[in-house]
Amino acid sequence: MTVKQKVWVSRPLFPEVLAKLSEHLDVQAEAIERKHTPEQLRERLRQVDGAVIGLGDRVDAAVLEGNERLRVIANLAVGYNNFDLPAMTRAGVLACNTPDVLNETVADYAWALMLAASRRIGAAERWLRAGQWSNQQRFDDWLGVDVHGKTLGILGMGRIGQAIARRAAGFDMRVLYHNRSRLPEPIERECRATLVGKDELLKQADHLILVLPYSKASHHAIGAAELALMKRTAVLVNVARGGIVDEVALAAALREGRLGAAGLDVFEGEPAVHPDLLALDNALLSPHIASASEDTRRAMASLAADNVLAALGYGPHAGRPATPLNPEVMARWSRR
Ligand code: DGY
């Protein structure tokens, strides 16, 4: 009897996904959600050939040190700021993420936050539930800002940014974007989007959605100076990573009426949320759920599992994982 290769799944996952892995692999799946310390992560990863992990699990050189066995780690996310990719490549560990399957769902959610923050839905609902709705409600209470007909700014125009832009046509919005590189013209046309400089984007946007990847370069890409360029009525939405925004500066701008509202799905210290933000009614906050639709979370988990199976030589894509981040490491495996 051949001994199955081992895979560790660091978070509870859909049964059908675990079953798919179990067809070929010996699966050790965590039954409860918890944060693993670097030591726990290191220990778990030393005992397996592959792993499916979440954003809370940080993989760096220290975690991989001395690990001769591990071949692949699949992230349950498109963003992979929890990976030290050069360290994984040096260690010969294939890194995979979950692009594309979540584009439309995250775009829907960015719109949901933009609409809800603009029209003060979170605060209005809290007020209603608190029993404050009465005959004294004024005609000019609960005034928000319109979305239709306004200028939508998108910072980071990858595939999620493009999906957000395409939705703007239905709201008759002008779309401006800023990105490292200009999109090919047919895509710009399809998105009806115009490339502008970052300052111009900040100045002109009535609604600004952040969708850029998080890295050292994008840390606090929106800080006090950037917020100062924005319109006093502007609405800021972040579905990317918390560290892109200086939360203290954002909270001050919202509190002092220098910015209209914010819709935030991501935070610098997740799961902790800065108390200054928690205190504000014009900050609409959610617990990093932009990709959390039934279909999409299942698709992300399934893609992560397929990547592990393919990397370890199983399934229809054996030897050809669909979404590798450092495919060059696979060529070195035979020499290990
Ligand atoms: C991602 O995939 O990077 C999302 O932030 C996770 O929901």
PDB file of N, CA and C in Angstrom, residues 198-272:
ATOM      1  N   LYS A 198      -2.438  60.186  -9.418  1.00  0.00           N
ATOM      2  CA  LYS A 198      -3.058  59.867  -8.114  1.00  0.00           C
ATOM      3  C   LYS A 198      -3.696  61.113  -7.476  1.00  0.00           C
ATOM      4  N   ASP A 199      -2.995  62.240  -7.525  1.00  0.00           N
ATOM      5  CA  ASP A 199      -3.544  63.452  -6.901  1.00  0.00           C
ATOM      6  C   ASP A 199      -4.847  63.866  -7.571  1.00  0.00           C
ATOM      7  N   GLU A 200      -4.846  63.753  -8.890  1.00  0.00           N
ATOM      8  CA  GLU A 200      -6.048  64.114  -9.646  1.00  0.00           C
ATOM      9  C   GLU A 200      -7.221  63.218  -9.245  1.00  0.00           C
ATOM     10  N   LEU A 201      -6.924  61.937  -9.091  1.00  0.00           N
ATOM     11  CA  LEU A 201      -7.950  60.972  -8.678  1.00  0.00           C
ATOM     12  C   LEU A 201      -8.537  61.382  -7.325  1.00  0.00           C
ATOM     13  N   LEU A 202      -7.636  61.705  -6.400  1.00  0.00           N
ATOM     14  CA  LEU A 202      -8.081  62.069  -5.049  1.00  0.00           C
ATOM     15  C   LEU A 202      -8.932  63.340  -5.085  1.00  0.00           C
ATOM     16  N   LYS A 203      -8.530  64.293  -5.916  1.00  0.00           N
ATOM     17  CA  LYS A 203      -9.245  65.580  -5.957  1.00  0.00           C
ATOM     18  C   LYS A 203     -10.613  65.446  -6.622  1.00  0.00           C
ATOM     19  N   GLN A 204     -10.688  64.598  -7.644  1.00  0.00           N
ATOM     20  CA  GLN A 204     -11.916  64.581  -8.445  1.00  0.00           C
ATOM     21  C   GLN A 204     -12.958  63.558  -7.999  1.00  0.00           C
ATOM     22  N   ALA A 205     -12.535  62.544  -7.280  1.00  0.00           N
ATOM     23  CA  ALA A 205     -13.481  61.460  -6.956  1.00  0.00           C
ATOM     24  C   ALA A 205     -14.533  61.910  -5.941  1.00  0.00           C
ATOM     25  N   ASP A 206     -15.793  61.614  -6.242  1.00  0.00           N
ATOM     26  CA  ASP A 206     -16.848  61.754  -5.227  1.00  0.00           C
ATOM     27  C   ASP A 206     -16.875  60.488  -4.378  1.00  0.00           C
ATOM     28  N   HIS A 207     -16.469  59.389  -5.012  1.00  0.00           N
ATOM     29  CA  HIS A 207     -16.400  58.097  -4.333  1.00  0.00           C
ATOM     30  C   HIS A 207     -15.081  57.468  -4.744  1.00  0.00           C
ATOM     31  N   LEU A 208     -14.302  57.057  -3.771  1.00  0.00           N
ATOM     32  CA  LEU A 208     -12.999  56.471  -4.091  1.00  0.00           C
ATOM     33  C   LEU A 208     -12.945  55.058  -3.522  1.00  0.00           C
ATOM     34  N   ILE A 209     -12.679  54.087  -4.401  1.00  0.00           N
ATOM     35  CA  ILE A 209     -12.596  52.695  -3.946  1.00  0.00           C
ATOM     36  C   ILE A 209     -11.152  52.219  -4.067  1.00  0.00           C
ATOM     37  N   LEU A 210     -10.639  51.649  -2.994  1.00  0.00           N
ATOM     38  CA  LEU A 210      -9.250  51.164  -2.964  1.00  0.00           C
ATOM     39  C   LEU A 210      -9.243  49.668  -3.237  1.00  0.00           C
ATOM     40  N   VAL A 211      -8.491  49.273  -4.262  1.00  0.00           N
ATOM     41  CA  VAL A 211      -8.430  47.843  -4.611  1.00  0.00           C
ATOM     42  C   VAL A 211      -7.005  47.448  -4.960  1.00  0.00           C
ATOM     43  N   LEU A 212      -6.028  48.190  -4.443  1.00  0.00           N
ATOM     44  CA  LEU A 212      -4.645  47.879  -4.820  1.00  0.00           C
ATOM     45  C   LEU A 212      -4.051  46.831  -3.872  1.00  0.00           C
ATOM     46  N   PRO A 213      -3.063  46.070  -4.351  1.00  0.00           N
ATOM     47  CA  PRO A 213      -2.452  45.074  -3.463  1.00  0.00           C
ATOM     48  C   PRO A 213      -1.649  45.767  -2.357  1.00  0.00           C
ATOM     49  N   TYR A 214      -1.562  45.102  -1.215  1.00  0.00           N
ATOM     50  CA  TYR A 214      -0.803  45.680  -0.100  1.00  0.00           C
ATOM     51  C   TYR A 214       0.660  45.242  -0.167  1.00  0.00           C
ATOM     52  N   SER A 215       1.534  46.213  -0.027  1.00  0.00           N
ATOM     53  CA  SER A 215       2.975  45.936   0.007  1.00  0.00           C
ATOM     54  C   SER A 215       3.620  47.101   0.762  1.00  0.00           C
ATOM     55  N   LYS A 216       4.927  47.027   0.929  1.00  0.00           N
ATOM     56  CA  LYS A 216       5.616  48.160   1.585  1.00  0.00           C
ATOM     57  C   LYS A 216       5.306  49.446   0.834  1.00  0.00           C
ATOM     58  N   ALA A 217       5.253  49.325  -0.507  1.00  0.00           N
ATOM     59  CA  ALA A 217       5.053  50.524  -1.331  1.00  0.00           C
ATOM     60  C   ALA A 217       3.653  51.115  -1.162  1.00  0.00           C
ATOM     61  N   SER A 218       2.663  50.271  -0.855  1.00  0.00           N
ATOM     62  CA  SER A 218       1.297  50.818  -0.739  1.00  0.00           C
ATOM     63  C   SER A 218       0.888  51.045   0.719  1.00  0.00           C
ATOM     64  N   HIS A 219       1.829  50.815   1.661  1.00  0.00           N
ATOM     65  CA  HIS A 219       1.513  51.072   3.070  1.00  0.00           C
ATOM     66  C   HIS A 219       1.135  52.547   3.251  1.00  0.00           C
ATOM     67  N   HIS A 220       0.001  52.794   3.832  1.00  0.00           N
ATOM     68  CA  HIS A 220      -0.511  54.159   4.064  1.00  0.00           C
ATOM     69  C   HIS A 220      -0.506  55.001   2.790  1.00  0.00           C
ATOM     70  N   ALA A 221      -0.867  54.356   1.689  1.00  0.00           N
ATOM     71  CA  ALA A 221      -1.007  55.107   0.426  1.00  0.00           C
ATOM     72  C   ALA A 221      -2.060  56.200   0.578  1.00  0.00           C
ATOM     73  N   ILE A 222      -2.994  55.981   1.512  1.00  0.00           N
ATOM     74  CA  ILE A 222      -3.962  57.029   1.847  1.00  0.00           C
ATOM     75  C   ILE A 222      -3.698  57.448   3.297  1.00  0.00           C
ATOM     76  N   GLY A 223      -3.042  58.588   3.428  1.00  0.00           N
ATOM     77  CA  GLY A 223      -2.738  59.145   4.745  1.00  0.00           C
ATOM     78  C   GLY A 223      -3.286  60.561   4.829  1.00  0.00           C
ATOM     79  N   ALA A 224      -2.796  61.310   5.816  1.00  0.00           N
ATOM     80  CA  ALA A 224      -3.336  62.668   6.043  1.00  0.00           C
ATOM     81  C   ALA A 224      -3.212  63.539   4.788  1.00  0.00           C
ATOM     82  N   ALA A 225      -2.064  63.462   4.107  1.00  0.00           N
ATOM     83  CA  ALA A 225      -1.844  64.339   2.944  1.00  0.00           C
ATOM     84  C   ALA A 225      -2.828  63.993   1.827  1.00  0.00           C
ATOM     85  N   GLU A 226      -3.045  62.710   1.611  1.00  0.00           N
ATOM     86  CA  GLU A 226      -3.953  62.281   0.535  1.00  0.00           C
ATOM     87  C   GLU A 226      -5.405  62.640   0.896  1.00  0.00           C
ATOM     88  N   LEU A 227      -5.768  62.427   2.157  1.00  0.00           N
ATOM     89  CA  LEU A 227      -7.141  62.738   2.582  1.00  0.00           C
ATOM     90  C   LEU A 227      -7.415  64.231   2.433  1.00  0.00           C
ATOM     91  N   ALA A 228      -6.361  65.027   2.644  1.00  0.00           N
ATOM     92  CA  ALA A 228      -6.531  66.485   2.538  1.00  0.00           C
ATOM     93  C   ALA A 228      -6.854  66.916   1.110  1.00  0.00           C
ATOM     94  N   LEU A 229      -6.491  66.094   0.141  1.00  0.00           N
ATOM     95  CA  LEU A 229      -6.790  66.441  -1.252  1.00  0.00           C
ATOM     96  C   LEU A 229      -8.237  66.098  -1.627  1.00  0.00           C
ATOM     97  N   MET A 230      -8.870  65.254  -0.846  1.00  0.00           N
ATOM     98  CA  MET A 230     -10.200  64.752  -1.240  1.00  0.00           C
ATOM     99  C   MET A 230     -11.307  65.754  -0.905  1.00  0.00           C
ATOM    100  N   LYS A 231     -12.441  65.597  -1.606  1.00  0.00           N
ATOM    101  CA  LYS A 231     -13.590  66.471  -1.357  1.00  0.00           C
ATOM    102  C   LYS A 231     -14.121  66.220   0.057  1.00  0.00           C
ATOM    103  N   ARG A 232     -14.672  67.255   0.659  1.00  0.00           N
ATOM    104  CA  ARG A 232     -15.216  67.111   2.027  1.00  0.00           C
ATOM    105  C   ARG A 232     -16.401  66.155   2.073  1.00  0.00           C
ATOM    106  N   THR A 233     -17.047  65.986   0.924  1.00  0.00           N
ATOM    107  CA  THR A 233     -18.220  65.093   0.876  1.00  0.00           C
ATOM    108  C   THR A 233     -17.866  63.698   0.378  1.00  0.00           C
ATOM    109  N   ALA A 234     -16.595  63.481   0.052  1.00  0.00           N
ATOM    110  CA  ALA A 234     -16.216  62.227  -0.616  1.00  0.00           C
ATOM    111  C   ALA A 234     -16.430  61.016   0.296  1.00  0.00           C
ATOM    112  N   VAL A 235     -16.653  59.881  -0.363  1.00  0.00           N
ATOM    113  CA  VAL A 235     -16.834  58.608   0.344  1.00  0.00           C
ATOM    114  C   VAL A 235     -15.669  57.696  -0.037  1.00  0.00           C
ATOM    115  N   LEU A 236     -14.997  57.167   0.971  1.00  0.00           N
ATOM    116  CA  LEU A 236     -13.839  56.299   0.747  1.00  0.00           C
ATOM    117  C   LEU A 236     -14.213  54.860   1.079  1.00  0.00           C
ATOM    118  N   VAL A 237     -13.904  53.944   0.165  1.00  0.00           N
ATOM    119  CA  VAL A 237     -14.210  52.526   0.394  1.00  0.00           C
ATOM    120  C   VAL A 237     -12.918  51.723   0.293  1.00  0.00           C
ATOM    121  N   ASN A 238     -12.684  50.859   1.269  1.00  0.00           N
ATOM    122  CA  ASN A 238     -11.480  50.012   1.228  1.00  0.00           C
ATOM    123  C   ASN A 238     -11.881  48.542   1.316  1.00  0.00           C
ATOM    124  N   VAL A 239     -11.651  47.814   0.207  1.00  0.00           N
ATOM    125  CA  VAL A 239     -11.877  46.359   0.218  1.00  0.00           C
ATOM    126  C   VAL A 239     -10.558  45.635  -0.057  1.00  0.00           C
ATOM    127  N   ALA A 240      -9.438  46.345   0.105  1.00  0.00           N
ATOM    128  CA  ALA A 240      -8.138  45.760  -0.247  1.00  0.00           C
ATOM    129  C   ALA A 240      -7.451  45.224   1.016  1.00  0.00           C
ATOM    130  N   ARG A 241      -6.657  46.065   1.650  1.00  0.00           N
ATOM    131  CA  ARG A 241      -6.022  45.694   2.908  1.00  0.00           C
ATOM    132  C   ARG A 241      -5.999  46.918   3.815  1.00  0.00           C
ATOM    133  N   GLY A 242      -6.146  46.672   5.121  1.00  0.00           N
ATOM    134  CA  GLY A 242      -6.226  47.769   6.070  1.00  0.00           C
ATOM    135  C   GLY A 242      -5.020  48.684   6.032  1.00  0.00           C
ATOM    136  N   GLY A 243      -3.832  48.098   5.875  1.00  0.00           N
ATOM    137  CA  GLY A 243      -2.598  48.875   5.953  1.00  0.00           C
ATOM    138  C   GLY A 243      -2.444  49.913   4.853  1.00  0.00           C
ATOM    139  N   ILE A 244      -3.308  49.879   3.862  1.00  0.00           N
ATOM    140  CA  ILE A 244      -3.227  50.871   2.781  1.00  0.00           C
ATOM    141  C   ILE A 244      -3.673  52.247   3.285  1.00  0.00           C
ATOM    142  N   VAL A 245      -4.500  52.241   4.333  1.00  0.00           N
ATOM    143  CA  VAL A 245      -5.027  53.502   4.865  1.00  0.00           C
ATOM    144  C   VAL A 245      -4.440  53.762   6.255  1.00  0.00           C
ATOM    145  N   ASP A 246      -4.044  55.007   6.492  1.00  0.00           N
ATOM    146  CA  ASP A 246      -3.660  55.412   7.842  1.00  0.00           C
ATOM    147  C   ASP A 246      -4.966  55.652   8.605  1.00  0.00           C
ATOM    148  N   GLU A 247      -5.311  54.700   9.453  1.00  0.00           N
ATOM    149  CA  GLU A 247      -6.643  54.728  10.083  1.00  0.00           C
ATOM    150  C   GLU A 247      -6.817  55.897  11.039  1.00  0.00           C
ATOM    151  N   VAL A 248      -5.724  56.305  11.693  1.00  0.00           N
ATOM    152  CA  VAL A 248      -5.841  57.433  12.628  1.00  0.00           C
ATOM    153  C   VAL A 248      -6.151  58.710  11.842  1.00  0.00           C
ATOM    154  N   ALA A 249      -5.447  58.876  10.717  1.00  0.00           N
ATOM    155  CA  ALA A 249      -5.695  60.058   9.873  1.00  0.00           C
ATOM    156  C   ALA A 249      -7.104  60.002   9.284  1.00  0.00           C
ATOM    157  N   LEU A 250      -7.541  58.816   8.900  1.00  0.00           N
ATOM    158  CA  LEU A 250      -8.889  58.680   8.328  1.00  0.00           C
ATOM    159  C   LEU A 250      -9.949  59.023   9.376  1.00  0.00           C
ATOM    160  N   ALA A 251      -9.776  58.477  10.575  1.00  0.00           N
ATOM    161  CA  ALA A 251     -10.762  58.739  11.632  1.00  0.00           C
ATOM    162  C   ALA A 251     -10.829  60.242  11.924  1.00  0.00           C
ATOM    163  N   ALA A 252      -9.679  60.901  11.941  1.00  0.00           N
ATOM    164  CA  ALA A 252      -9.670  62.356  12.210  1.00  0.00           C
ATOM    165  C   ALA A 252     -10.420  63.092  11.105  1.00  0.00           C
ATOM    166  N   ALA A 253     -10.191  62.712   9.858  1.00  0.00           N
ATOM    167  CA  ALA A 253     -10.858  63.387   8.738  1.00  0.00           C
ATOM    168  C   ALA A 253     -12.373  63.179   8.799  1.00  0.00           C
ATOM    169  N   LEU A 254     -12.791  61.987   9.162  1.00  0.00           N
ATOM    170  CA  LEU A 254     -14.238  61.695   9.251  1.00  0.00           C
ATOM    171  C   LEU A 254     -14.866  62.454  10.422  1.00  0.00           C
ATOM    172  N   ARG A 255     -14.134  62.471  11.532  1.00  0.00           N
ATOM    173  CA  ARG A 255     -14.658  63.128  12.745  1.00  0.00           C
ATOM    174  C   ARG A 255     -14.794  64.632  12.540  1.00  0.00           C
ATOM    175  N   GLU A 256     -13.802  65.208  11.849  1.00  0.00           N
ATOM    176  CA  GLU A 256     -13.765  66.673  11.698  1.00  0.00           C
ATOM    177  C   GLU A 256     -14.517  67.148  10.464  1.00  0.00           C
ATOM    178  N   GLY A 257     -15.215  66.241   9.784  1.00  0.00           N
ATOM    179  CA  GLY A 257     -16.016  66.647   8.628  1.00  0.00           C
ATOM    180  C   GLY A 257     -15.178  67.003   7.414  1.00  0.00           C
ATOM    181  N   ARG A 258     -13.937  66.521   7.379  1.00  0.00           N
ATOM    182  CA  ARG A 258     -13.107  66.768   6.185  1.00  0.00           C
ATOM    183  C   ARG A 258     -13.292  65.681   5.144  1.00  0.00           C
ATOM    184  N   LEU A 259     -14.034  64.652   5.478  1.00  0.00           N
ATOM    185  CA  LEU A 259     -14.378  63.568   4.545  1.00  0.00           C
ATOM    186  C   LEU A 259     -15.806  63.152   4.892  1.00  0.00           C
ATOM    187  N   GLY A 260     -16.585  62.788   3.842  1.00  0.00           N
ATOM    188  CA  GLY A 260     -18.005  62.519   4.091  1.00  0.00           C
ATOM    189  C   GLY A 260     -18.250  61.236   4.871  1.00  0.00           C
ATOM    190  N   ALA A 261     -17.732  60.132   4.335  1.00  0.00           N
ATOM    191  CA  ALA A 261     -18.017  58.826   4.952  1.00  0.00           C
ATOM    192  C   ALA A 261     -16.988  57.820   4.464  1.00  0.00           C
ATOM    193  N   ALA A 262     -16.937  56.706   5.167  1.00  0.00           N
ATOM    194  CA  ALA A 262     -16.056  55.616   4.723  1.00  0.00           C
ATOM    195  C   ALA A 262     -16.779  54.296   4.880  1.00  0.00           C
ATOM    196  N   GLY A 263     -16.487  53.379   3.952  1.00  0.00           N
ATOM    197  CA  GLY A 263     -16.970  52.003   4.050  1.00  0.00           C
ATOM    198  C   GLY A 263     -15.737  51.117   4.073  1.00  0.00           C
ATOM    199  N   LEU A 264     -15.514  50.452   5.195  1.00  0.00           N
ATOM    200  CA  LEU A 264     -14.254  49.715   5.377  1.00  0.00           C
ATOM    201  C   LEU A 264     -14.529  48.242   5.660  1.00  0.00           C
ATOM    202  N   ASP A 265     -13.913  47.382   4.870  1.00  0.00           N
ATOM    203  CA  ASP A 265     -14.045  45.941   5.090  1.00  0.00           C
ATOM    204  C   ASP A 265     -12.756  45.356   5.656  1.00  0.00           C
ATOM    205  N   VAL A 266     -11.712  46.166   5.685  1.00  0.00           N
ATOM    206  CA  VAL A 266     -10.384  45.665   6.078  1.00  0.00           C
ATOM    207  C   VAL A 266      -9.725  46.666   7.015  1.00  0.00           C
ATOM    208  N   PHE A 267      -8.884  46.161   7.919  1.00  0.00           N
ATOM    209  CA  PHE A 267      -8.335  46.993   8.982  1.00  0.00           C
ATOM    210  C   PHE A 267      -6.882  46.627   9.237  1.00  0.00           C
ATOM    211  N   GLU A 268      -6.132  47.612   9.730  1.00  0.00           N
ATOM    212  CA  GLU A 268      -4.694  47.395   9.935  1.00  0.00           C
ATOM    213  C   GLU A 268      -4.416  46.282  10.935  1.00  0.00           C
ATOM    214  N   GLY A 269      -5.190  46.229  12.010  1.00  0.00           N
ATOM    215  CA  GLY A 269      -4.886  45.262  13.077  1.00  0.00           C
ATOM    216  C   GLY A 269      -5.914  44.159  13.182  1.00  0.00           C
ATOM    217  N   GLU A 270      -6.522  43.774  12.059  1.00  0.00           N
ATOM    218  CA  GLU A 270      -7.592  42.761  12.103  1.00  0.00           C
ATOM    219  C   GLU A 270      -7.220  41.582  12.993  1.00  0.00           C
ATOM    220  N   PRO A 271      -8.148  41.066  13.803  1.00  0.00           N
ATOM    221  CA  PRO A 271      -9.549  41.452  13.888  1.00  0.00           C
ATOM    222  C   PRO A 271      -9.825  42.669  14.785  1.00  0.00           C
ATOM    223  N   ALA A 272      -8.768  43.292  15.317  1.00  0.00           N
ATOM    224  CA  ALA A 272      -9.021  44.497  16.123  1.00  0.00           C
ATOM    225  C   ALA A 272      -9.328  45.664  15.187  1.00  0.00           C
TER     226      ALA A 272
END
